Coordinates of C-alpha atoms in Angstrom, one line a residue:
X1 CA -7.1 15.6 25.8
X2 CA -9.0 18.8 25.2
X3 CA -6.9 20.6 22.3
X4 CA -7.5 24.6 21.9
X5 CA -7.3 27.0 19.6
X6 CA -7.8 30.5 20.1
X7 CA -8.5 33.4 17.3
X8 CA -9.3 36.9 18.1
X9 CA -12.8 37.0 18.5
X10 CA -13.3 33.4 20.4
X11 CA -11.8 30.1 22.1
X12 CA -12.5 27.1 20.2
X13 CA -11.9 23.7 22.6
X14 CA -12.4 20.3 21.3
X15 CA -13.5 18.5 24.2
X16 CA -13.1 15.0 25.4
X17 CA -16.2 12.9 25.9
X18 CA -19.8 14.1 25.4
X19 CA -20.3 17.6 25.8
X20 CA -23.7 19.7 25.1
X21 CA -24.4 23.5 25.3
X22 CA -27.9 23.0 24.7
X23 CA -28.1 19.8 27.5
X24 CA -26.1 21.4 29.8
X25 CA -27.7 25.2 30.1
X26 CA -30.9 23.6 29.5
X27 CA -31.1 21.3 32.6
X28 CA -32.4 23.7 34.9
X29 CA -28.9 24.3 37.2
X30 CA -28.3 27.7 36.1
X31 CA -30.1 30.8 35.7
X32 CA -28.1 33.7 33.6
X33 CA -28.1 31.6 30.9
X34 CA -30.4 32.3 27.5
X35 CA -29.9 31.0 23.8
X36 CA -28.6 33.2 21.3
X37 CA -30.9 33.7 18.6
X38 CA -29.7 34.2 14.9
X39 CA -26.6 32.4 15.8
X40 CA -24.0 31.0 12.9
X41 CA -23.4 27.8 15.4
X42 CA -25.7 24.9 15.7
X43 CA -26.5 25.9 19.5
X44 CA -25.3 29.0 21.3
X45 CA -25.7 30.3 24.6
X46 CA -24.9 33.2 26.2
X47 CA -25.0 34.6 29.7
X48 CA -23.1 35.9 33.2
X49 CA -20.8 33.9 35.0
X50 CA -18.1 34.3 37.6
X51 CA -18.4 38.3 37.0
X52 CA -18.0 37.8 33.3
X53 CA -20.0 38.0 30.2
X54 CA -19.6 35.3 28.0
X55 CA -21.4 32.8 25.2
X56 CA -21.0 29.2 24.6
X57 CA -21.3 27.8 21.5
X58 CA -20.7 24.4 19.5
X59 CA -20.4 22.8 16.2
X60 CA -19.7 19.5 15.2
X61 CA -18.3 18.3 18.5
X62 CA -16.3 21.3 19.3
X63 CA -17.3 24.3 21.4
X64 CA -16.4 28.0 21.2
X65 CA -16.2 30.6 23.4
X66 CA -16.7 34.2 23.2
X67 CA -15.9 36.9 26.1
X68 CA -13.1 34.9 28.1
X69 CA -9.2 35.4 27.4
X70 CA -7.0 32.4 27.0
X71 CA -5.7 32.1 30.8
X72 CA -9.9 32.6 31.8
X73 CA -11.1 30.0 29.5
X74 CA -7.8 27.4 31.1
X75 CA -8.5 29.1 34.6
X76 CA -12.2 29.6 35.0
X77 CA -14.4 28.0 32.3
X78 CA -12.7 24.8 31.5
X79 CA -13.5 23.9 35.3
X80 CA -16.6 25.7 35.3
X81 CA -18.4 23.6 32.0
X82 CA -16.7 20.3 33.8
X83 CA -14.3 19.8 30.6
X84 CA -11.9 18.5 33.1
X85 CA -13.5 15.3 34.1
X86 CA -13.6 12.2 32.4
X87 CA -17.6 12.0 32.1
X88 CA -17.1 9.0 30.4
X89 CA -15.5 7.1 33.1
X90 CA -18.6 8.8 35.6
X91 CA -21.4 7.6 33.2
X92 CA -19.8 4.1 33.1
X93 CA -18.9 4.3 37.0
X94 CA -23.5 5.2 37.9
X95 CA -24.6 2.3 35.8
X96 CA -22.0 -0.2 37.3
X97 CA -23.9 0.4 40.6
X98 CA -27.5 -0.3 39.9
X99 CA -28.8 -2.8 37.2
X100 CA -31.9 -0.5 36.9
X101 CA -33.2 0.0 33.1
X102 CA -34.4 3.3 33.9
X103 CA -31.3 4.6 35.0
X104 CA -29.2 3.1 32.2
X105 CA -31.8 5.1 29.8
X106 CA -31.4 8.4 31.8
X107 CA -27.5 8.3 31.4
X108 CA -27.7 7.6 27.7
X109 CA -30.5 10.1 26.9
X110 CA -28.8 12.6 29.3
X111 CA -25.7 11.9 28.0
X112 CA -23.6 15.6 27.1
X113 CA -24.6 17.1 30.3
X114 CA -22.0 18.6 32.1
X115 CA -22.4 19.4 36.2
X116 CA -21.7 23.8 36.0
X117 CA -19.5 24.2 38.3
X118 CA -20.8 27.7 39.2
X119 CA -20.0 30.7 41.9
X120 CA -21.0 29.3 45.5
X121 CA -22.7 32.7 46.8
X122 CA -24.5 33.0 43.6
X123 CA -25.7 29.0 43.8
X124 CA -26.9 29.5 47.4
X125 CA -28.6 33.0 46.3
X126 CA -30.4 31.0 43.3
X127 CA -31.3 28.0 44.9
X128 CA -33.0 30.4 47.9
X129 CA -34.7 31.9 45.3
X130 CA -35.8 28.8 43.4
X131 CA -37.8 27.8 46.4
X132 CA -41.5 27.3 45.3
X133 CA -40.6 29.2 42.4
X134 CA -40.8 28.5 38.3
X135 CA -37.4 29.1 36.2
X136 CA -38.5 32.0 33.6
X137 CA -39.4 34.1 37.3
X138 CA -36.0 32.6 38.8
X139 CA -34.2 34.2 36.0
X140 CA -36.1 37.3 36.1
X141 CA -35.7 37.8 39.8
X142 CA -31.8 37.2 39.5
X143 CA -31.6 39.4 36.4
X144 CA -33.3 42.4 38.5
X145 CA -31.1 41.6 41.9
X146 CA -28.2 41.9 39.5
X147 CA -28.8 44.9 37.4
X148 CA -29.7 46.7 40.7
X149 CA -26.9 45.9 42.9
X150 CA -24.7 44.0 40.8
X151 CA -21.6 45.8 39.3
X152 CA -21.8 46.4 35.4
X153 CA -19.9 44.0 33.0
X154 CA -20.3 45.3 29.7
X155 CA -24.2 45.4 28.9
X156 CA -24.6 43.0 31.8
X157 CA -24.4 42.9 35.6
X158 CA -22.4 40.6 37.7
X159 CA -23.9 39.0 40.4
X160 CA -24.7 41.3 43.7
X161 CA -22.2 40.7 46.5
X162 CA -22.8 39.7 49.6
X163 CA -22.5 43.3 51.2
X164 CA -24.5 44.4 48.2
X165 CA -27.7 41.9 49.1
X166 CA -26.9 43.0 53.0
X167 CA -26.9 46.9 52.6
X168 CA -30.2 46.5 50.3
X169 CA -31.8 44.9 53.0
X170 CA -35.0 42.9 53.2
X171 CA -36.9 45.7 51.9
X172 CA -34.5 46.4 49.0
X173 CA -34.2 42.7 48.3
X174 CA -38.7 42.4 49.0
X175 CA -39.1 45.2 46.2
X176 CA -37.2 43.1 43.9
X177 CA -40.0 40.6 44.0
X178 CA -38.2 38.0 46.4
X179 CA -41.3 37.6 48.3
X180 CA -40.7 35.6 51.6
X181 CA -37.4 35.1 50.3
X182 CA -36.0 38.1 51.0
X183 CA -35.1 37.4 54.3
X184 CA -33.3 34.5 53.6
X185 CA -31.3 36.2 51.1
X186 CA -30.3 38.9 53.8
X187 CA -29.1 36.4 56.4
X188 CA -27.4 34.4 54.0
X189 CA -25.1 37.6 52.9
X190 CA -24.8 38.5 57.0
X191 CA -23.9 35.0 57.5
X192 CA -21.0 34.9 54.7
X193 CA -19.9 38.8 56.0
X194 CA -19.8 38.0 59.8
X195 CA -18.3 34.3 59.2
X196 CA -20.5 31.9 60.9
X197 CA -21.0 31.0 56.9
X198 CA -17.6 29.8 55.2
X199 CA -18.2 29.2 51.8
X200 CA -14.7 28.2 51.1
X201 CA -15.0 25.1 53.6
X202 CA -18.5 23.9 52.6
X203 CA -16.5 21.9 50.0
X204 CA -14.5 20.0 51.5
X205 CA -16.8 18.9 54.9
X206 CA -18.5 15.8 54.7
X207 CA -21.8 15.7 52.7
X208 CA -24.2 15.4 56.1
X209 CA -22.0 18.3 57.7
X210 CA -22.5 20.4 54.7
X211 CA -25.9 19.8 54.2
X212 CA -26.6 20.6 58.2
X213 CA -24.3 24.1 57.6
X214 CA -25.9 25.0 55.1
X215 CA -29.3 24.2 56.5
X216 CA -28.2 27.2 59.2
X217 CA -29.3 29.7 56.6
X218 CA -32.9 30.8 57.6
X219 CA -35.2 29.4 54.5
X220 CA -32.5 27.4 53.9
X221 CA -33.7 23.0 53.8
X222 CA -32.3 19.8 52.6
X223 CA -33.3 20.2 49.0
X224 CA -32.0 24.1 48.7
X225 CA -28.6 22.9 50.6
X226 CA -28.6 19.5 48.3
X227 CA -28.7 21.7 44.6
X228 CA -26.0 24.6 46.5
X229 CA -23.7 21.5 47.4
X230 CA -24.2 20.0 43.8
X231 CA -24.4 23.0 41.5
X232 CA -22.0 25.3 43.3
X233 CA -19.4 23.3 45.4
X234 CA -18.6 20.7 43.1
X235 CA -20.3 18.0 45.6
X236 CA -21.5 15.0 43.1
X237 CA -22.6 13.1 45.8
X238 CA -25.2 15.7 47.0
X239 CA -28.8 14.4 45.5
X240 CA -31.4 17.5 45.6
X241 CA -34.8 15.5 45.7
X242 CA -37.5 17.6 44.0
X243 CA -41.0 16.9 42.7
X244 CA -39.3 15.0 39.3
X245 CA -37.2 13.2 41.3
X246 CA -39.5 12.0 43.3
X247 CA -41.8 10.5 40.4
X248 CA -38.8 9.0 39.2
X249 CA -37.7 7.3 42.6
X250 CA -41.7 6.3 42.8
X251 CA -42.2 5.6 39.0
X252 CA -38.8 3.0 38.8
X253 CA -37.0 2.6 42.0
X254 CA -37.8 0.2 44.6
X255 CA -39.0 2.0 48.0
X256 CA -36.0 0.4 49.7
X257 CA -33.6 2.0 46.8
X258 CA -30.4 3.2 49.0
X259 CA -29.7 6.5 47.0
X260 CA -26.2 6.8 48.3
X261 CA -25.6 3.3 46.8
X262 CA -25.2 5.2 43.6
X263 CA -22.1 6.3 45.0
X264 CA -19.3 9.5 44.6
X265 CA -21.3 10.9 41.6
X266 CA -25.1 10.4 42.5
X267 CA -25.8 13.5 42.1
X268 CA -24.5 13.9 38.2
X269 CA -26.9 10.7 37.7
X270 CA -30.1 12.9 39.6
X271 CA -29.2 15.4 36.7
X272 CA -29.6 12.4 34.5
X273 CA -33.0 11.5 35.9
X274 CA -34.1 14.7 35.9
X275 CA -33.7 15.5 32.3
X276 CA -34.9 12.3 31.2
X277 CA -37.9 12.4 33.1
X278 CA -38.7 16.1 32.7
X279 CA -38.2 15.6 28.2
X280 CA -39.4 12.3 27.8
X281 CA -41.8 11.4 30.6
X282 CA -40.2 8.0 31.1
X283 CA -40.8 7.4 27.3
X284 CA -38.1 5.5 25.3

């Protein structure tokens, strides 16, 4: 059970199972997230999420947060940092399905990473812009889209809407540094406006159909729709295959390695390769 106890200034949750600040904004799945610097907790982080400003912090097994109310932290950011799953029973559930060594390593050096479950416009929006694209730019690029059309949160911006990104156009969204991204952004937001884009069903189609909706979006490819479903619908089973991913698929997995054999959650195990290979270089 995740026990709570709140104070003026912050929440403070003790969650159940493994559970990492530092891991989990430091896994390359979000963007408005930074450490806090000078902070009185052994890790802190603070950004934007779901048009709030808020930090996450953690000490001894138990994690704070700053910025939310009570009913936000039950309603929102519970769900959002994945305290509601049993990551226990998931880690145990990925290495029942392969006897790979690798993979066993991965979830145990990996372990304390928690899917975000984040905003699905802002996901697609990020993942568009992640194309061919390094994180420190990612973050400045998002940062500038929101302090320009985003509305103002305290000394922060919330994410631009859809009609925001639309009425900026591709030259609004170009002078923002988007580069050949721009357009992408621009149909994505006339897509959600006009419909032919449901964010609220992606969810719950099946993975293929998803994928293959998503894909709709101009700029929009496997990989982009893969990290969307994963990141920002909740979608365990979507497995973005990037340039880590592949060396770990080459570097451990047999060429006739059935990724969906990894089952419900192969995507929370990518995360797992991914970290483990990106920190450790395969290294025990």
């Amino acid at each position: 059970m995740i026990t709570k106890e709140k104070t003026e200034n912050f929440i403070k949750l003790t969650p159940k199972g493994a559970f990492s600040v530092a891991k989990t904004f430091d896994c390359g799945q979000c963007f408005r997230f930074d450490p806090v610097e000078n902070t009185p907790h052994a890790c802190e982080f603070s950004g934007v999420a779901f048009g709030r400003q808020v930090s996450f912090a953690e000490d001894k097994g138990e994690l704070y947060i700053y910025g939310a109310t009570e009913k936000e932290a039950e309603e929102i950011f519970i769900p959002y940092l994945g305290l509601d799953l049993d990551y226990d029973a998931i880690d145990k559930d990925i290495v029942s399905r392969s006897n790979n060594a690798a993979l066993v390593r991965a979830v145990e050096f990996g372990r304390g990473i928690r899917i975000l479950r984040q905003d699905p416009w802002e996901a697609v929006c990020s993942f568009i812009i992640s194309q061919n694209n390094n994180i420190p730019r990612i973050k400045k690029i998002i940062a500038a889209m929101s302090e320009r059309y985003g509305e103002p949160i305290g000394g922060a911006y919330a994410f631009p809407t859809p009609e925001a990104i639309r009425d900026a156009g591709i030259e609004g969204m170009f002078a923002l540094k988007t580069g050949f991204r721009a357009k992408y952004l621009v149909d994505a937001a006339e897509r959600v406006i006009d419909g032919r884009l449901e964010l609220g069903k992606i969810g719950d189609m099946p993975i293929d159909e998803a994928s293959k909706k998503l894909c709709e979006v101009k700029g929009i490819g496997p990989k982009v729709a893969a990290c969307s479903l994963l990141f920002g619908f909740g979608r365990y089973d979507a497995f973005p295959i990037d340039v880590w991913i592949r060396r770990v698929m080459g570097k451990y997995f047999d060429p006739s390695f059935d990724i969906a054999s990894l089952g419900p959650y192969a995507g929370i195990a990518q995360q797992y390769l991914f970290y483990y290979e990106r920190y450790l270089g395969g290294g025990e």
